[in-house]
Coordinates of C-alpha atoms in Angstrom, one line a residue:
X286 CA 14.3 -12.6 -1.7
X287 CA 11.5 -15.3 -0.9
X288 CA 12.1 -18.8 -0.5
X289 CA 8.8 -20.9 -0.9
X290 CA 8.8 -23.4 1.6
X291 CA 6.0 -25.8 3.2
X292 CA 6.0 -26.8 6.8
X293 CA 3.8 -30.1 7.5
X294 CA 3.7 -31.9 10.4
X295 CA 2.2 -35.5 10.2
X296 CA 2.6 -38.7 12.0
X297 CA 4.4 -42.0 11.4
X298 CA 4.4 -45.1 13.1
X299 CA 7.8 -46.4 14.2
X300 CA 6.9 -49.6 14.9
X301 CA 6.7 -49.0 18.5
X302 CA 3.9 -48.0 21.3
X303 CA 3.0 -45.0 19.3
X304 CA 3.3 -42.9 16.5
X305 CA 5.8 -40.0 16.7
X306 CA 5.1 -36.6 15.2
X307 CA 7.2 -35.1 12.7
X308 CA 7.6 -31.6 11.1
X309 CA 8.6 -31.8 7.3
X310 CA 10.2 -29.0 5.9
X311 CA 9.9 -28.6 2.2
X312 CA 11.5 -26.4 -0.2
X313 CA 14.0 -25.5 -3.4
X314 CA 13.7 -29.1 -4.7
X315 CA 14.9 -30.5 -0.7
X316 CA 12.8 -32.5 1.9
X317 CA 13.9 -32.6 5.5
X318 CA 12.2 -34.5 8.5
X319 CA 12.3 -32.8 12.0
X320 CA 11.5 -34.6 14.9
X321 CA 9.2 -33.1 17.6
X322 CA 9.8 -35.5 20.6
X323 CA 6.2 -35.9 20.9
X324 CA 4.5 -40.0 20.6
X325 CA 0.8 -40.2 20.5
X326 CA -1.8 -42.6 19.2
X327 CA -2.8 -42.1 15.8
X328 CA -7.2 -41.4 16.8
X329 CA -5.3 -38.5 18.7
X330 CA -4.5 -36.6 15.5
X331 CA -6.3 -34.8 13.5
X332 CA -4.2 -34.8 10.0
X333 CA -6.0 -32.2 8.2
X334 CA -5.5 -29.4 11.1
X335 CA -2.0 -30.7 12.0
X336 CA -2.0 -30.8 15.6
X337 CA -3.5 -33.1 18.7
X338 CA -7.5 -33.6 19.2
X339 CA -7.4 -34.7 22.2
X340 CA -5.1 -36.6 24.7
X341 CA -7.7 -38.3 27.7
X342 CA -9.4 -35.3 27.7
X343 CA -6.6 -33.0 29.2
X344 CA -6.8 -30.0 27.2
X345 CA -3.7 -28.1 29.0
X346 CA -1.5 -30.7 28.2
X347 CA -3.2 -30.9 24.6
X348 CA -2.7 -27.1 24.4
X349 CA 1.0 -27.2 25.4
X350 CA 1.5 -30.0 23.1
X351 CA -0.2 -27.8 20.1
X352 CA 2.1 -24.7 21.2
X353 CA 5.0 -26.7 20.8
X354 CA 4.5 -27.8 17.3
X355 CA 3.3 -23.7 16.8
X356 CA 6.5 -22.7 18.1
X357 CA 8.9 -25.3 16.2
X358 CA 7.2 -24.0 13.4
X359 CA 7.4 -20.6 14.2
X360 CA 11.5 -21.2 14.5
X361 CA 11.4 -22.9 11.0
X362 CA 10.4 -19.5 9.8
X363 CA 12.3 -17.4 11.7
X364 CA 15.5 -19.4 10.5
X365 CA 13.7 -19.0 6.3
X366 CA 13.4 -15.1 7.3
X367 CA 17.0 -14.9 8.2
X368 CA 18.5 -16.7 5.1
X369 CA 16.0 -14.3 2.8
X370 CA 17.6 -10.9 4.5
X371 CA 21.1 -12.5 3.7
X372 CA 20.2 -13.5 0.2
X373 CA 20.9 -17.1 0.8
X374 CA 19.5 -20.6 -0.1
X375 CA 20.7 -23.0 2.4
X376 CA 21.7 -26.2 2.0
X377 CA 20.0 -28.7 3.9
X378 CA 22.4 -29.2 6.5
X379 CA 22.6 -25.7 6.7
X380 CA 18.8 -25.2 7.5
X381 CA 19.3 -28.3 10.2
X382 CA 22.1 -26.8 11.8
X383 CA 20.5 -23.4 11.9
X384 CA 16.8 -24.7 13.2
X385 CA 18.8 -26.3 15.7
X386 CA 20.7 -23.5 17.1
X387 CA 17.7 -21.8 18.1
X388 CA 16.3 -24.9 19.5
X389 CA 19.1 -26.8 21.2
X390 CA 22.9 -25.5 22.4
X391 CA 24.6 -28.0 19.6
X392 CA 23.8 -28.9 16.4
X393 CA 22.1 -32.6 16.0
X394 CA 22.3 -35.1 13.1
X395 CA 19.4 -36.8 12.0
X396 CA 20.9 -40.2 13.3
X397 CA 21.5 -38.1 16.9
X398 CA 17.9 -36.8 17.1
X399 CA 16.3 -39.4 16.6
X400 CA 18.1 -41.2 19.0
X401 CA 17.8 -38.3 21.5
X402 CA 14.0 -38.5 20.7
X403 CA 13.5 -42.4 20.5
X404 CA 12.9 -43.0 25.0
X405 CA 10.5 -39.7 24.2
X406 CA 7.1 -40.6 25.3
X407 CA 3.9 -38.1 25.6
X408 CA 4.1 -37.5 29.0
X409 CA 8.1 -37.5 29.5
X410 CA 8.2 -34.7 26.8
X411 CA 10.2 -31.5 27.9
X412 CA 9.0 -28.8 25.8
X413 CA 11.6 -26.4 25.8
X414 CA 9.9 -23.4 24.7
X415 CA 10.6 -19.9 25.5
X416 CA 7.8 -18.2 27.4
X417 CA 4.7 -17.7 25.5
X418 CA 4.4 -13.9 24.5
X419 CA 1.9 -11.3 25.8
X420 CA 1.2 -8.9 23.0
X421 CA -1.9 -6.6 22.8
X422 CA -3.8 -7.5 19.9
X423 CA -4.6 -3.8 19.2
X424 CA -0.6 -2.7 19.2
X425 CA -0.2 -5.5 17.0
X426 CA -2.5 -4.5 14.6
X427 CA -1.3 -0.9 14.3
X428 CA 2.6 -2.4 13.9
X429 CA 1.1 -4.8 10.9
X430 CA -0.5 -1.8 8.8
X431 CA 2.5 0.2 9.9
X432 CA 4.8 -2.5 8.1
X433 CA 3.2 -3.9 5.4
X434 CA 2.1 -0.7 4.7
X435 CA 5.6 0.3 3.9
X436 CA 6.8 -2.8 2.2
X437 CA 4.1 -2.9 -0.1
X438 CA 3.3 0.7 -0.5
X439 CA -0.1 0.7 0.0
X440 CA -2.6 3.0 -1.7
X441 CA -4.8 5.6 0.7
X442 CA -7.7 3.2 -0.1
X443 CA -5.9 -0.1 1.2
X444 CA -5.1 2.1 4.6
X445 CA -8.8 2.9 4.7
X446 CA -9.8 -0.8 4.2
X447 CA -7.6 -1.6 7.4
X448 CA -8.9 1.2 9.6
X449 CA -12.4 0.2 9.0
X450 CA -11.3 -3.3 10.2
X451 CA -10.5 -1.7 12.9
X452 CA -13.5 0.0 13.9
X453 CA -15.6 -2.9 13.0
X454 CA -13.3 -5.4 15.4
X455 CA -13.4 -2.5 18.2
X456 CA -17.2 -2.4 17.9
X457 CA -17.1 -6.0 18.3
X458 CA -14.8 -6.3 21.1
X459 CA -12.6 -3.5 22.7
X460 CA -10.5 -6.6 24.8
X461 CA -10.3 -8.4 21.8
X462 CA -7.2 -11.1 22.1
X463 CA -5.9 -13.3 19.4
X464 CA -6.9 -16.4 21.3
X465 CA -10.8 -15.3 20.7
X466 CA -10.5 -15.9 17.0
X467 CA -11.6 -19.8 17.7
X468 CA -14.6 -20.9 15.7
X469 CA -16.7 -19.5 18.2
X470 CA -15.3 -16.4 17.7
X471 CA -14.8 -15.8 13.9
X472 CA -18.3 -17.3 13.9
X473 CA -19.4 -14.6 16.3
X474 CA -17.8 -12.0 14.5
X475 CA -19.4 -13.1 11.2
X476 CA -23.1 -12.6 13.0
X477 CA -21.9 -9.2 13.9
X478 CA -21.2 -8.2 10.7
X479 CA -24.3 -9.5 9.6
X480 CA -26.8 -7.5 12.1
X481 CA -25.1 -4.4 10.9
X482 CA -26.8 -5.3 7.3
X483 CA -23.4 -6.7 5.7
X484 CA -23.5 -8.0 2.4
X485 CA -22.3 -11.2 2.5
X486 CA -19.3 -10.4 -0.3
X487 CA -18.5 -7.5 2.3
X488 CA -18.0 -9.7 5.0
X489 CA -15.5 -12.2 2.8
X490 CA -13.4 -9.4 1.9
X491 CA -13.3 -8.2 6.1
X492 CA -12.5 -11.8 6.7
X493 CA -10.0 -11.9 4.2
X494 CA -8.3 -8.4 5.3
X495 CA -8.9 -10.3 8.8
X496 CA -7.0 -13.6 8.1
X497 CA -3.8 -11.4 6.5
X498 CA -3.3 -9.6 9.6
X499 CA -3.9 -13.1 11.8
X500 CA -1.2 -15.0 9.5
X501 CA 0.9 -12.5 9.3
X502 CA 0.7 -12.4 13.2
X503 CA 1.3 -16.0 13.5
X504 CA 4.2 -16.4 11.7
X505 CA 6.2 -13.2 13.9
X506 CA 5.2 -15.2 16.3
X507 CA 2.4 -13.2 18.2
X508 CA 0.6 -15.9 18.9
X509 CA 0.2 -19.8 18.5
X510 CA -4.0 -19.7 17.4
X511 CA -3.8 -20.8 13.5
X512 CA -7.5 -21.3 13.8
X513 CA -8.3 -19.3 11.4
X514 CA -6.2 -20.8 8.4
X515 CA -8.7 -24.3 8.5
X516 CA -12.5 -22.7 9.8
X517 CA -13.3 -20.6 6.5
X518 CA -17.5 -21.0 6.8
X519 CA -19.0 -20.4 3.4
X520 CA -21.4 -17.2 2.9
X521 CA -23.6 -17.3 0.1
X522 CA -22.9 -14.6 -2.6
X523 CA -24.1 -14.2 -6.2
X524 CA -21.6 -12.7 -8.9
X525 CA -21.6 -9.1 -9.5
X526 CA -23.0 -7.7 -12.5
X527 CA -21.0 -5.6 -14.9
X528 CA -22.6 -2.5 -15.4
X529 CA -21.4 -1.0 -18.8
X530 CA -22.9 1.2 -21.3
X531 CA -24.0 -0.3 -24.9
X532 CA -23.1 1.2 -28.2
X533 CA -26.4 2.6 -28.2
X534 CA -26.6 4.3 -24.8
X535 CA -22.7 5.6 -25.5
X536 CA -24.5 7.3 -28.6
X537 CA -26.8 9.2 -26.1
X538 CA -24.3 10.3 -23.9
X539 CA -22.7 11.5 -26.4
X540 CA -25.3 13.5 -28.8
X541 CA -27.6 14.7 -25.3
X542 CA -28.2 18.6 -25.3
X543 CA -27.3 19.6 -21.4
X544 CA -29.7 21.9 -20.4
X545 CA -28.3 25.5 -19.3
X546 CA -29.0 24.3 -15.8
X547 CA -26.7 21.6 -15.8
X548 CA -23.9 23.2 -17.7
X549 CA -21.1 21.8 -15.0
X550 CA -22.0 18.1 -16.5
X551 CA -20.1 19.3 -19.9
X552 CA -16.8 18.7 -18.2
X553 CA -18.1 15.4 -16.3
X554 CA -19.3 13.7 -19.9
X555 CA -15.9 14.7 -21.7
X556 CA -13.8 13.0 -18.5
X557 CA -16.4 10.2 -18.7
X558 CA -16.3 9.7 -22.4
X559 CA -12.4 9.6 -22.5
X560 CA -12.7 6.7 -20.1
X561 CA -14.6 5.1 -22.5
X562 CA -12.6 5.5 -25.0
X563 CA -8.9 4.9 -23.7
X564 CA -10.0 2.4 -20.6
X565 CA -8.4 4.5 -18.4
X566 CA -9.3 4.1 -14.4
X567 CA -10.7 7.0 -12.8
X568 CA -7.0 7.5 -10.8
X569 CA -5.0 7.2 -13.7
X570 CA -7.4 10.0 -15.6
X571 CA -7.4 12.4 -12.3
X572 CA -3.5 12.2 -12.7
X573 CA -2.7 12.7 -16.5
X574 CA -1.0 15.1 -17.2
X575 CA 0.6 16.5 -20.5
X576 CA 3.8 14.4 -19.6
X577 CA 2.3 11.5 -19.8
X578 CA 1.6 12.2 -23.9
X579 CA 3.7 11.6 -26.8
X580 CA 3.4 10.9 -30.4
X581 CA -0.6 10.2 -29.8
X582 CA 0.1 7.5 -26.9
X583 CA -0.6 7.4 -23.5
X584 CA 2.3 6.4 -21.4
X585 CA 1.6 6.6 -17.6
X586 CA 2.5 3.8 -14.6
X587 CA -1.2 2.9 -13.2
X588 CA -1.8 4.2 -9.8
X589 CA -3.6 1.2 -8.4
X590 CA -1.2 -1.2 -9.8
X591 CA 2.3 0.6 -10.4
X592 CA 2.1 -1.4 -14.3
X593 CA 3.4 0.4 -17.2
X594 CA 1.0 1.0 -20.1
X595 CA 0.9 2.5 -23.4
X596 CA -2.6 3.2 -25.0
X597 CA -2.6 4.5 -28.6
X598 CA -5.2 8.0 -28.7
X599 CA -8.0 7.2 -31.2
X600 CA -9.7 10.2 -33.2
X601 CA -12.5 10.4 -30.1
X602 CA -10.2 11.0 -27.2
X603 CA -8.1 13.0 -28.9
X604 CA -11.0 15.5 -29.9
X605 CA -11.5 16.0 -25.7
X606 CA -8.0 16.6 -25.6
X607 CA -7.8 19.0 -28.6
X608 CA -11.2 20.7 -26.9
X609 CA -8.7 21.6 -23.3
X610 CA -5.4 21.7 -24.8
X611 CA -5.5 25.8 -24.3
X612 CA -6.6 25.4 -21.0
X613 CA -4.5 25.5 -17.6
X614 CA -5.3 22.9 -14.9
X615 CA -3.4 22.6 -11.6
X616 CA -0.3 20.5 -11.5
X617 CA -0.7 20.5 -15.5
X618 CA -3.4 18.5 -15.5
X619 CA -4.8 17.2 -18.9
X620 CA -8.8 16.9 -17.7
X621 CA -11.2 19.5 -15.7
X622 CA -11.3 16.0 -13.4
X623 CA -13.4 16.5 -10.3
X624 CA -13.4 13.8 -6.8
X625 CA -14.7 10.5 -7.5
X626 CA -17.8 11.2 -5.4
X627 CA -19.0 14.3 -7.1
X628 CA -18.9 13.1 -10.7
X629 CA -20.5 9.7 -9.8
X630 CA -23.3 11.8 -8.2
X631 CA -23.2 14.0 -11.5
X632 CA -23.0 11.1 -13.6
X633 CA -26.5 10.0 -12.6
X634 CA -28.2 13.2 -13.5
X635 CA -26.2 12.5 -16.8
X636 CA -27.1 9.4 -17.4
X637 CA -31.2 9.9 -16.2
X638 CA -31.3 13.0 -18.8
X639 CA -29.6 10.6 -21.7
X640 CA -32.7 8.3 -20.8
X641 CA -30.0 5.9 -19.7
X642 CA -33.1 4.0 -17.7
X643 CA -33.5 0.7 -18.3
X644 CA -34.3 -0.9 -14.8
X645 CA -31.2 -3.0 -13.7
X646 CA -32.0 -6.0 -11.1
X647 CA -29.5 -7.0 -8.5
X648 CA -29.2 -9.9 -5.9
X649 CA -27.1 -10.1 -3.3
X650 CA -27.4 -12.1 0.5
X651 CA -27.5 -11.1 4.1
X652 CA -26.6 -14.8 6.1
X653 CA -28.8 -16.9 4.2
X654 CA -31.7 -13.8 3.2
X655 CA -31.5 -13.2 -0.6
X656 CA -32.4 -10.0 -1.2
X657 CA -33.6 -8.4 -4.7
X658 CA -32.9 -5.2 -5.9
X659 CA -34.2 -2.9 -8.8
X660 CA -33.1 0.1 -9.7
X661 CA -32.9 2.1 -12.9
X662 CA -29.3 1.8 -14.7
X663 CA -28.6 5.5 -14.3
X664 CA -28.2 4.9 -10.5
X665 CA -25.7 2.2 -11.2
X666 CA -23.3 4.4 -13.8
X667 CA -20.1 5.7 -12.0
X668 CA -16.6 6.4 -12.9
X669 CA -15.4 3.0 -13.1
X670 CA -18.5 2.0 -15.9
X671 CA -16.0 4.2 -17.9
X672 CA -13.7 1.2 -18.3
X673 CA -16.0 -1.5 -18.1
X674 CA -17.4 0.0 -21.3
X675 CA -14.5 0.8 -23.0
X676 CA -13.1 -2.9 -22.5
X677 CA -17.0 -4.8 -23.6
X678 CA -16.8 -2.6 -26.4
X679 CA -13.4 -3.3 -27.8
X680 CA -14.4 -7.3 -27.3
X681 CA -17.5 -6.9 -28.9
X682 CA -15.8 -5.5 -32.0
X683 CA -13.4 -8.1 -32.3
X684 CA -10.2 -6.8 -30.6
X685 CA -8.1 -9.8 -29.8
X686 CA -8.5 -10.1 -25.1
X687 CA -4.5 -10.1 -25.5
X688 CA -4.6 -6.6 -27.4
X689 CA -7.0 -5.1 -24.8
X690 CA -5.2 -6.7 -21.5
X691 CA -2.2 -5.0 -22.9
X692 CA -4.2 -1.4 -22.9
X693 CA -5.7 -1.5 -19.9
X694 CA -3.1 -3.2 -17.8
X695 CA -5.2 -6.9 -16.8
X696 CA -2.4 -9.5 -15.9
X697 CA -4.6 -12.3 -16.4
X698 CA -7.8 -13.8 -19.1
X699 CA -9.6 -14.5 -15.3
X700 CA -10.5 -11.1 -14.7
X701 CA -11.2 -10.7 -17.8
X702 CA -13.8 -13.6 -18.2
X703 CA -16.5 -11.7 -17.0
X704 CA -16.1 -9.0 -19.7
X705 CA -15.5 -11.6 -22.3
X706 CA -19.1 -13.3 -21.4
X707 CA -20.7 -10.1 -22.3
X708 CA -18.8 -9.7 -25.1
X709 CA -20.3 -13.1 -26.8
X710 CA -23.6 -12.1 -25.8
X711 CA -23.0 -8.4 -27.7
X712 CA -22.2 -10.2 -30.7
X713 CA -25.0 -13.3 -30.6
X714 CA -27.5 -10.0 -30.4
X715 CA -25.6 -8.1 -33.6
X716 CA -26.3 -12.1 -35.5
X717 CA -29.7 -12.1 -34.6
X718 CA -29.6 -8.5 -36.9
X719 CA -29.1 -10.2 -40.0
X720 CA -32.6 -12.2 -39.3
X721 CA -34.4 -9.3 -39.4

């Protein structure tokens, strides 16, 4: 159980010296103020982070001041946390009394606190925090892919993603600490990346994998640096293209004579061609298996993301299943399926002897360096192209998105914009057919 919340802290003027800080906790339809105990003057804020600037230039006392708003907030959650493992919304006084219990040896009202706070000034304040936690960032690290690995049963891949974080932090800094990750630090971190010849839309998805593990972090409490949730720096990127195989160049994949030499691309062409016909990810077709068949449908719960999907077999991928129905794979296996890296190699030499070679230009940036890139189309064909074709095709003919989202398992029209896009510009080019 999850219970969306939002915890805010802002100031209001009380019609006194100051203006006193407040944490607002938000969720299930209720809205309750906190006080903090804390009384600055309002140029001393900085609203959009949520925490103190600046108070005459004493950054310890700004720092402890910070931490104490990190910790109340820190509490909020841990109270949230134990109400989810119990299954419980609470009411509001039961999330005030609860916050409180952690915080102070009795329960307050709102009437009580306040009062309590009200002879509060900045420099009286008594912070009454526990002692600020010493945990090694790298020990953290290994018990966040430990957990969430668990509770969201990642794939190998995701695991992979995380260990080459790793390697990439370590590289950086072996005595990395979470209190580096300032915008000096991310900053720094980003340059890194970027002398090892990063693309740019590489080093977003490290930062993002990087900001998970931070938040997640924060909120257990490891540390009080939530630097990294406001300092998001903007790396120029240019859109991926889809790289997907016209009805034409299908045709020539499909009619090419494989010379004697290159027998072993038979099998690789009838596993590519029946992900062009059923839309079918490259997992999903390594693990079919005769089970997974009934009354000419593909049943089968996707590897990458555990949906349920039914495809109905059309006359061409049933013909490469008829062609290996006598034949005995491993773990009865449906396809002679090979590893993803071998047949994307072998797919190339397929695609270059289909004359599949139209040259394909690509941008992408390094910092702000654009760089240009040409290369002929067969390079760019791999297992995945499969799909992408099989999903351009069905929208060129006409195939309602809804129809084809249900087949190949898309949750949402966003990811499937791009394919749409290509899809108008498939059928503007058939038009233009009737002019000639």
């Amino acid at each position: 159980m999850i219970i969306k919340r939002t915890i805010k802290f802002s100031i209001r003027n009380y019609r006194d010296a100051g203006y006193r800080i407040r944490m607002r906790v938000s969720y299930n339809g209720n809205r309750l103020d906190f006080q903090t105990g804390l009384v600055i003057q309002k140029e001393n804020w900085d609203d959009r982070q949520q925490r103190i600037m600046s108070l005459n230039s004493n950054t310890t006392v700004t720092n402890e001041f910070n931490e104490h708003l990190s910790q109340m907030s820190a509490c909020m959650v841990t109270v949230f946390r134990e109400f989810e493992l119990r299954q419980v919304i609470p009411s509001p006084k039961e999330l005030r009394n609860a916050f409180h219990a952690k915080t102070n040896p009795q329960p307050l009202t709102t009437e009580e606190s306040f009062k309590k706070d009200s002879t509060i000034n900045v420099h009286q304040v008594d912070i009454n925090k526990p002692k600020k936690k010493k945990n090694d960032f790298w020990k953290c690290f290994d018990e966040f892919v430990k957990v969430n690995g668990k509770l969201n049963d990642w794939t190998p891949a995701t695991y992979e993603k995380f260990a080459a974080l790793r390697n990439h932090l370590q590289e950086f800094n072996k005595k990395l600490n979470f209190e580096d990750f300032n915008e000096d630090g991310i900053a720094d971190f980003i340059n890194y990346m970027g002398k090892k010849g990063m693309k740019n839309s590489t080093i977003n998805k490290q930062l993002g994998f990087l900001r998970w593990y931070l938040r997640w972090c924060y909120e257990k409490d490891y540390h009080t640096n939530h630097t990294f949730e406001h300092f998001k720096p903007k790396l120029k990127s240019a859109s991926k293209r889809v790289i997907f195989l016209t009805q034409e160049e299908l045709e020539k994949v499909e009619n090419l004579k494989i010379p004697e030499k290159y027998t072993s691309l038979e099998a690789v062409r009838d596993v590519f061609l029946f992900c062009c016909y059923t839309g079918l990810r490259y997992s999903d077709a390594y693990n079919l298996t005769w089970e997974d068949i009934h009354n000419r449908k593909i049943e089968i719960v996707t590897v990458k993301t555990a949906d349920r999907i039914t495809i109905e077999i059309n006359s061409k991928s049933q013909a490469i299943l008829d062609k290996y129905s006598d034949i005995h794979f491993p773990d009865k296996k449906v396809l002679p399926i090979i590893s993803n890296q071998k047949m994307n190699k072998r797919l190339h030499t397929l695609c270059k002897l289909a004359g599949i070679d139209e040259p394909i230009k690509s941008t992408h940036y390094e910092g702000n360096k654009r760089i240009d890139d040409v290369k002929p189309k067969y390079e760019l064909v791999g297992t995945h192209c499969g799909r992408r074709t099989f999903i351009c095709t069905a929208l060129a003919k006409g195939i309602p998105p809804s129809v084809v989202m249900k087949w190949t398992g898309h949750s949402d029209y966003k990811a499937m914009k791009p394919y749409i896009d290509i899809a108008d510009e498939v059928k503007s080019s058939y038009m233009k057919q009737f002019d000639e």
